[in-house]
Coordinates of C-alpha atoms and ligand atoms in Angstrom, one line a residue:
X3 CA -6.8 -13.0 -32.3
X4 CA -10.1 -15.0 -31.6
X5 CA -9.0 -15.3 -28.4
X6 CA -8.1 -12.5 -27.5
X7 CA -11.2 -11.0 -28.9
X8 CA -13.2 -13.1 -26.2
X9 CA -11.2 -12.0 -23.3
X10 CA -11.9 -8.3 -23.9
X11 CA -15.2 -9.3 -24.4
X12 CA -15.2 -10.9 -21.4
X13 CA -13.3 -8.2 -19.8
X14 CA -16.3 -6.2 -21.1
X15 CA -19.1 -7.8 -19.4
X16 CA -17.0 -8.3 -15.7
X17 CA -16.4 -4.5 -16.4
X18 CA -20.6 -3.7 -17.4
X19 CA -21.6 -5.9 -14.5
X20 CA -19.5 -4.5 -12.1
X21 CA -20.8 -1.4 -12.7
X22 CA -24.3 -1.9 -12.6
X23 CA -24.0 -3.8 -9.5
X24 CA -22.5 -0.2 -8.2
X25 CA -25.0 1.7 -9.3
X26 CA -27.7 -1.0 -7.7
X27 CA -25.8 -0.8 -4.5
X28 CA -25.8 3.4 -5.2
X29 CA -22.1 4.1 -4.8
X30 CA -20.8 6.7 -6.5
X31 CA -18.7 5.2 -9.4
X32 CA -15.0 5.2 -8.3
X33 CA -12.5 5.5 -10.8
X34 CA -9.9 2.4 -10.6
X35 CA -12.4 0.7 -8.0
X36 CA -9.6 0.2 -6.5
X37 CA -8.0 -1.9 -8.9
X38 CA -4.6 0.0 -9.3
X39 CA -2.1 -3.2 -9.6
X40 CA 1.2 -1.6 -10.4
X41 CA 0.3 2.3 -9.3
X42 CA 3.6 3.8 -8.5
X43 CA 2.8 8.0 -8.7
X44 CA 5.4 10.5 -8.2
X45 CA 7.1 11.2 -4.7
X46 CA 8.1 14.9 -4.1
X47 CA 11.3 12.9 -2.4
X48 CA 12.4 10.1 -5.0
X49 CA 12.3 7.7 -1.8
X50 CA 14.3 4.6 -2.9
X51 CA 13.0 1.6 -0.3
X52 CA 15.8 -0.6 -2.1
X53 CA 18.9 0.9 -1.0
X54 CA 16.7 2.1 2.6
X55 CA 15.3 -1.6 3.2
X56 CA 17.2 -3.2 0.9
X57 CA 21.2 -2.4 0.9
X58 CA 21.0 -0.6 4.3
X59 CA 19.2 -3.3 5.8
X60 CA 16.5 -0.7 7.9
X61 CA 13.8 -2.5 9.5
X62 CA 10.8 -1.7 7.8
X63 CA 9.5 -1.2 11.3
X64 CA 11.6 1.5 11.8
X65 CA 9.9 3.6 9.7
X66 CA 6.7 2.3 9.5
X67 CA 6.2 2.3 13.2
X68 CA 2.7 2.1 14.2
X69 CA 1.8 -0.6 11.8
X70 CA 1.8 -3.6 14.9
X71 CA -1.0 -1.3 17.2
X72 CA -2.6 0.7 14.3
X73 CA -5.2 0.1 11.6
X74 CA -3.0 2.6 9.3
X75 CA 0.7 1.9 8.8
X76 CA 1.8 5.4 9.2
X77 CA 4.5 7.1 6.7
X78 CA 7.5 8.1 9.0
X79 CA 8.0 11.6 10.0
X80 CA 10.6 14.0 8.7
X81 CA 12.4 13.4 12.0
X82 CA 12.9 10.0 11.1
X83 CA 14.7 10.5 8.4
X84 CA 16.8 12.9 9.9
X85 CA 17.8 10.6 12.0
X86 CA 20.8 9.7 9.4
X87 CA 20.3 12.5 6.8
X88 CA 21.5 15.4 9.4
X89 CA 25.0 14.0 8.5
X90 CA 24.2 11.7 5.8
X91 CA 24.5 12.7 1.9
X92 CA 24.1 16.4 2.9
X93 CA 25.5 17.1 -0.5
X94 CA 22.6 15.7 -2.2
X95 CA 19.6 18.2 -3.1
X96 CA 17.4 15.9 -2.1
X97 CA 18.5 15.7 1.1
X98 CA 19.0 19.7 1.0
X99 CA 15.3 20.4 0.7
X100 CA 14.7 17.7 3.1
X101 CA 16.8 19.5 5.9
X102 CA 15.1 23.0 4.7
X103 CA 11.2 21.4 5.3
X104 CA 12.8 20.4 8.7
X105 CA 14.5 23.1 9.6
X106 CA 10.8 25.2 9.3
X107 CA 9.2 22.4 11.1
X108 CA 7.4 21.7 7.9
X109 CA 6.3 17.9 6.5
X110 CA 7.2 16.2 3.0
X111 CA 3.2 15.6 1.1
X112 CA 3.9 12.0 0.3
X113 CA 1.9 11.3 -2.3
X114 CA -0.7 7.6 -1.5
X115 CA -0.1 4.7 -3.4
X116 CA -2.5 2.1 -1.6
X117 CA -6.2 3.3 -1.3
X118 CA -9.5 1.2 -0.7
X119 CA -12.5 2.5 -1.1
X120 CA -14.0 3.9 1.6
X121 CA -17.0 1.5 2.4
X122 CA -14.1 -1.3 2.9
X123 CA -12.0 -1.5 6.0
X124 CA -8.5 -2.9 6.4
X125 CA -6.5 -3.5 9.5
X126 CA -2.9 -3.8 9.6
X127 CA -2.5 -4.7 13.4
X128 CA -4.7 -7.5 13.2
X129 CA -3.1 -8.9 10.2
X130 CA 0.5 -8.7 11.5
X131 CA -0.7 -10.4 15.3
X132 CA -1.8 -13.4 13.0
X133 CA 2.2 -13.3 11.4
X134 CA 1.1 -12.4 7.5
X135 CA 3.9 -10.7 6.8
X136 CA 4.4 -7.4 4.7
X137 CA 5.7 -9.2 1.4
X138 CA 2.7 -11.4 1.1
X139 CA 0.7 -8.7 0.7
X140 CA 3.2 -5.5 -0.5
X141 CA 5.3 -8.0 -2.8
X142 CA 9.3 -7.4 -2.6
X143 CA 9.6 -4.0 -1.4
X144 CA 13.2 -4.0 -0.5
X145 CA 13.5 -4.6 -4.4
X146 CA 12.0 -1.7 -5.4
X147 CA 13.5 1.6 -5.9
X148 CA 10.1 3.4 -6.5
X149 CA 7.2 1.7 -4.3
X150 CA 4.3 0.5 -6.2
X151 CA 1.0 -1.2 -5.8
X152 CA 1.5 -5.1 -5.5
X153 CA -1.3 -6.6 -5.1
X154 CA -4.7 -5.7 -6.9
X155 CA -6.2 -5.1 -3.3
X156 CA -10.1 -6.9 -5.1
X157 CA -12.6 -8.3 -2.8
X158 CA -11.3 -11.2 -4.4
X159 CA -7.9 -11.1 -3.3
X160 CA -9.1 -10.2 0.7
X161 CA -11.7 -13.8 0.4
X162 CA -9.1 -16.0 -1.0
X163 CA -6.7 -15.7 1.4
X164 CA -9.2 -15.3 4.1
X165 CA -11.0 -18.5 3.3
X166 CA -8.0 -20.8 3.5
X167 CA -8.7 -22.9 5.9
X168 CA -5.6 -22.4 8.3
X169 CA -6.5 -18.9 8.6
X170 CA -9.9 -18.3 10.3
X171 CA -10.8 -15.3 8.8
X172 CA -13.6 -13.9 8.8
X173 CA -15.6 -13.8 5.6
X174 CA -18.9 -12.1 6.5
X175 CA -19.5 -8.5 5.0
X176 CA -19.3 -6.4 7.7
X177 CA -16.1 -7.3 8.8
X178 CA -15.4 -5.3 5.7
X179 CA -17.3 -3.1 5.0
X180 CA -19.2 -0.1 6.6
Ligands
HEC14 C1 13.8 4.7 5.9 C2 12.3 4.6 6.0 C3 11.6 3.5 5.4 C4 11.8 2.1 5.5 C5 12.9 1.4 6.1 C6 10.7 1.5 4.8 N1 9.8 2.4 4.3 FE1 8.1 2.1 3.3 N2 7.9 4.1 3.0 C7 8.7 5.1 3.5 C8 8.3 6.4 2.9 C9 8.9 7.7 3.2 C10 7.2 6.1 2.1 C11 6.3 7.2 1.3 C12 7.0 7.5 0.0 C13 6.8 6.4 -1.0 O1 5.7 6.0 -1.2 O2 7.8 6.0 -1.7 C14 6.9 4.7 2.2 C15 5.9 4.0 1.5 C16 5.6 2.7 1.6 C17 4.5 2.0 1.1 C18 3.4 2.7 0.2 C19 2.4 3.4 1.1 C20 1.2 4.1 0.4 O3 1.3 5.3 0.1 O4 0.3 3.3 0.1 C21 4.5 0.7 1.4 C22 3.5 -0.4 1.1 C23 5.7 0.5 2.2 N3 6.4 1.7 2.3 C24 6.2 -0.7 2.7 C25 7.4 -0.9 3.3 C26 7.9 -2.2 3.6 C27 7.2 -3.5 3.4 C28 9.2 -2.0 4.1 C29 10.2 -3.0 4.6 C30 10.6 -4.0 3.5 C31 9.4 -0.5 4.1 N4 8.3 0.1 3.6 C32 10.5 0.1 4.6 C33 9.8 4.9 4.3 C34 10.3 3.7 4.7
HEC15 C1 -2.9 -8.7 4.7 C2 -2.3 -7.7 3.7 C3 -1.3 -6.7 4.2 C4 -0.2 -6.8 5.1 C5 0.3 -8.1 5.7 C6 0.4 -5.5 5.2 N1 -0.3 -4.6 4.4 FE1 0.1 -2.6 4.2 N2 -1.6 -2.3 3.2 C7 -2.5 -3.3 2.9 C8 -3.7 -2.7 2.3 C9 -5.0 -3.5 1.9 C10 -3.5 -1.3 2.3 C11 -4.5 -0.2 1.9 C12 -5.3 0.2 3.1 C13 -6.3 1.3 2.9 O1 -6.3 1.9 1.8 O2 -7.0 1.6 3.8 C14 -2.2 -1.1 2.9 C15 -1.6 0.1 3.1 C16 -0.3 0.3 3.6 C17 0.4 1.6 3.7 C18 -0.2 3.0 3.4 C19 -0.9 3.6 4.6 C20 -2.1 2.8 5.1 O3 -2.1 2.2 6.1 O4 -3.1 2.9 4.4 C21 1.7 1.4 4.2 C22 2.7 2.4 4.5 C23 1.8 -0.1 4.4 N3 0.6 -0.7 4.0 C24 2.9 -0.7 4.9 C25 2.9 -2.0 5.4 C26 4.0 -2.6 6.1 C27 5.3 -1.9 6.5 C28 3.6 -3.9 6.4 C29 4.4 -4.9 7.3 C30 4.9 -4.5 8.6 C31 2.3 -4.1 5.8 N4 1.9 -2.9 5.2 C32 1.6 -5.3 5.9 C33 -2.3 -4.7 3.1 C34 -1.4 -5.3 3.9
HEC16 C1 19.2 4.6 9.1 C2 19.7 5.7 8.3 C3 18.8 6.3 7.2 C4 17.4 6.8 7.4 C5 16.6 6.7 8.7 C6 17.0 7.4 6.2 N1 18.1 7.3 5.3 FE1 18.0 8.0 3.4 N2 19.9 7.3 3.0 C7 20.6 6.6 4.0 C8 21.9 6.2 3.3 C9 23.0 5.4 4.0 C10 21.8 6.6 2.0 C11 22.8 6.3 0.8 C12 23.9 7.2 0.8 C13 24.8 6.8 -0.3 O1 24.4 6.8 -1.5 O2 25.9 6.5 0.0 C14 20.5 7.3 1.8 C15 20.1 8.0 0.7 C16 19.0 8.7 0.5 C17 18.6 9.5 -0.6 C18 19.4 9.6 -1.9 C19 20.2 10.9 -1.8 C20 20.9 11.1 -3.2 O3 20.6 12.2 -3.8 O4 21.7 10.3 -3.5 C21 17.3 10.0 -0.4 C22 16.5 11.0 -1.3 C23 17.0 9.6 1.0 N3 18.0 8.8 1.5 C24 15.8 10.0 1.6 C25 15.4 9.5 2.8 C26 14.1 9.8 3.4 C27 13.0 10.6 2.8 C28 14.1 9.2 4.6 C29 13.0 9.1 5.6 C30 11.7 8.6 5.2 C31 15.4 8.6 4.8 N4 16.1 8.8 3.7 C32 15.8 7.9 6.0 C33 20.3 6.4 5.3 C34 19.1 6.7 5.9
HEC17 C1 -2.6 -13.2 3.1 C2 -3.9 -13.4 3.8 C3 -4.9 -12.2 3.9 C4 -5.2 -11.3 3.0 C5 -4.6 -11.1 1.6 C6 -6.2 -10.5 3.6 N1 -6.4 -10.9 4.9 FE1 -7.8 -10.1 6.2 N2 -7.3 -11.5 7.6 C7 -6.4 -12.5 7.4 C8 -6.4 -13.3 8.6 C9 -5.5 -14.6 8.8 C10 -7.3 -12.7 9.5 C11 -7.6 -13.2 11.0 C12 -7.0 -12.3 12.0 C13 -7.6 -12.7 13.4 O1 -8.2 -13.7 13.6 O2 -7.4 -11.8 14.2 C14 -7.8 -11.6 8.9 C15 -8.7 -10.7 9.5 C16 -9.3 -9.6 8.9 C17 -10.2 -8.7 9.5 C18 -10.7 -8.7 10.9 C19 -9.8 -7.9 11.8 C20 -10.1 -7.8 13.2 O3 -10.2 -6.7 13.7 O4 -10.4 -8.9 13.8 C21 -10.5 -7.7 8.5 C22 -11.5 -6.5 8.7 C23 -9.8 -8.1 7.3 N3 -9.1 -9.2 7.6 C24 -9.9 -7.4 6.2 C25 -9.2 -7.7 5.0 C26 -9.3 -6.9 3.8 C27 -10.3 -5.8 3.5 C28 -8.4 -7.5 2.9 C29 -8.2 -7.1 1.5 C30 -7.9 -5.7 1.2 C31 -7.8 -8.6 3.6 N4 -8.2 -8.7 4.9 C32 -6.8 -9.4 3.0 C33 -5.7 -12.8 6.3 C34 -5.7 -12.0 5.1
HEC18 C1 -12.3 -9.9 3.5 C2 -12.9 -8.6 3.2 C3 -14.3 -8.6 2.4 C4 -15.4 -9.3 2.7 C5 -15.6 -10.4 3.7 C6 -16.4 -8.8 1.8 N1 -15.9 -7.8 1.0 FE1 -16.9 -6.7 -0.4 N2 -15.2 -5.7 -0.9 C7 -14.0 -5.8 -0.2 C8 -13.0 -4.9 -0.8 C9 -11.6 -4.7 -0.3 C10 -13.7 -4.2 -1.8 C11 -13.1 -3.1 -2.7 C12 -12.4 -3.7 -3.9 C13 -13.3 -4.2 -4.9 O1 -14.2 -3.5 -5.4 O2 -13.1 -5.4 -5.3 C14 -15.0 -4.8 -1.9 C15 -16.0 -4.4 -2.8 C16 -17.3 -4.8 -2.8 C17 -18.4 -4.3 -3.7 C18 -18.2 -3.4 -4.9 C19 -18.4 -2.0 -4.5 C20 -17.7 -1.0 -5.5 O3 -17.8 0.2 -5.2 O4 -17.0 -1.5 -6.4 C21 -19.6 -4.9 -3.3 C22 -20.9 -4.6 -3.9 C23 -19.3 -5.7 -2.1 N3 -17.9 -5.7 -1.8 C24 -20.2 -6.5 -1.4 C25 -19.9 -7.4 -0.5 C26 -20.8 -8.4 0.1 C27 -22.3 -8.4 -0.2 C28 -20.1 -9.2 1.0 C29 -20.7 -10.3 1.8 C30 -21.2 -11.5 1.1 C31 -18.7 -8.7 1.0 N4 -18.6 -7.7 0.1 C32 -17.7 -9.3 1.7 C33 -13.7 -6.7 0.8 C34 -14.6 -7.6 1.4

């Protein structure tokens, strides 16, 4: 009890600080700073990326296809998926609304699950060139049947890894932020 009682407490003051220091900085106050560990919202498509990257094996490259040259790892396009699903499980209504949206050249309105703030920058192409790979980052995604925020994506969790020694990364500020 005590002890817990202290960590809210403390909890309390990391949360008061925080925000002061935004409002000394003059950010607007961001709700969730960013700090949405486990944020899984709802899909229009209940993608699974278990039985896509996970029992069918698919690269997660194939989808996510501009992640090596890009700053953004892009969501695939319908056409990607139709790919398979223009003869796979065309029973499923799923797959039924999918091939509808296709058919009138319209897109599926994924719904984010990662999202920074926007005075930090993040590069995927320069991460994967040093050969970080997505798990360390995304956790087990061919595990999970919904996608959801892994990592807490702090300031904290960018400067530990990036001062390991082995990794050479840079730590001043405005190789984060605007
Ligand atoms: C068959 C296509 C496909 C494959 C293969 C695939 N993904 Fe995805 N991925 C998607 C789609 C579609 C979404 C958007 C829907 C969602 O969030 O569930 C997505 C979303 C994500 C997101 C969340 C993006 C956001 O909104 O922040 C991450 C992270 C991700 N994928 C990582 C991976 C990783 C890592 C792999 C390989 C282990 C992988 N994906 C394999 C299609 C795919
Ligand atoms: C060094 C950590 C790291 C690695 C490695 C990494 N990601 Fe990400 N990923 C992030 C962060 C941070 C974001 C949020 C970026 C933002 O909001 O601007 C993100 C966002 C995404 C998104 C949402 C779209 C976007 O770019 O904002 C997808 C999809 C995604 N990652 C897929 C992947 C895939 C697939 C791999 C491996 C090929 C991968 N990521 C490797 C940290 C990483
Ligand atoms: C390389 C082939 C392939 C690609 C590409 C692919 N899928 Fe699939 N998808 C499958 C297979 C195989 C199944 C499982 C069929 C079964 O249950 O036997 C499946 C199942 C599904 C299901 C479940 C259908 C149901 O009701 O049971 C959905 C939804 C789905 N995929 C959406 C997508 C979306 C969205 C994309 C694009 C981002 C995509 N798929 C890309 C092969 C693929
Ligand atoms: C698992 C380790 C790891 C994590 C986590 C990580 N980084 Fe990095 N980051 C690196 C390494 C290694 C480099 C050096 C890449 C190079 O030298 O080209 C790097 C380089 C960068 C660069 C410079 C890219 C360029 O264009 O040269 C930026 C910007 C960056 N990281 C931002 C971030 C942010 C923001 C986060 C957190 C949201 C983050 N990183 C999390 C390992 C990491
Ligand atoms: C490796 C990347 C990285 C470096 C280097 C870095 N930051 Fe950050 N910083 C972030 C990310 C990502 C966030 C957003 C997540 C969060 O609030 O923890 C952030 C958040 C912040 C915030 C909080 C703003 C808010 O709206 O919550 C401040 C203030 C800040 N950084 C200042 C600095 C200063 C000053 C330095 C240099 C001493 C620095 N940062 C270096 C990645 C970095």
């Amino acid at each position: 009890m005590q002890r817990r009682y202290f960590f809210s407490l403390f909890v309390g003051l990391v949360v008061t600080g925080l925000m002061s220091l935004v409002s000394l900085t003059g950010c607007k106050f961001q709700p969730g700073f960013g700090y949405n560990q486990g944020h899984a919202p709802e899909q229009p498509i209940p993608f699974d990326h278990s039985l896509h990257a996970g029992k069918q094996n698919i690269q997660c490259q194939y989808c996510h296809n501009q992640v090596e040259r890009s700053k953004h790892s892009n969501i695939p396009a319908l056409s990607t998926c139709m790919n398979c699903h223009m003869q796979v499980k065309t029973d499923s209504p799923h797959i039924q609304k999918m091939r509808e949206a296709y058919d009138k050249g319209e897109s599926i309105e994924w719904v984010r699950v990662h999202m920074l703030p926007d005075h930090a920058r993040f590069n995927h192409a320069a991460h994967l060139k040093k050969g970080v790979n997505c798990q360390t980052c995304h956790g087990p995604v061919e595990t999970m049947t919904k996608v959801y925020q892994y990592s807490d994506l702090s300031m904290g969790w960018c400067i530990n890894c990036h001062r390991q020694p082995e990794n050479k990364a840079p730590l001043n500020c405005t190789t984060c932020h605007y």
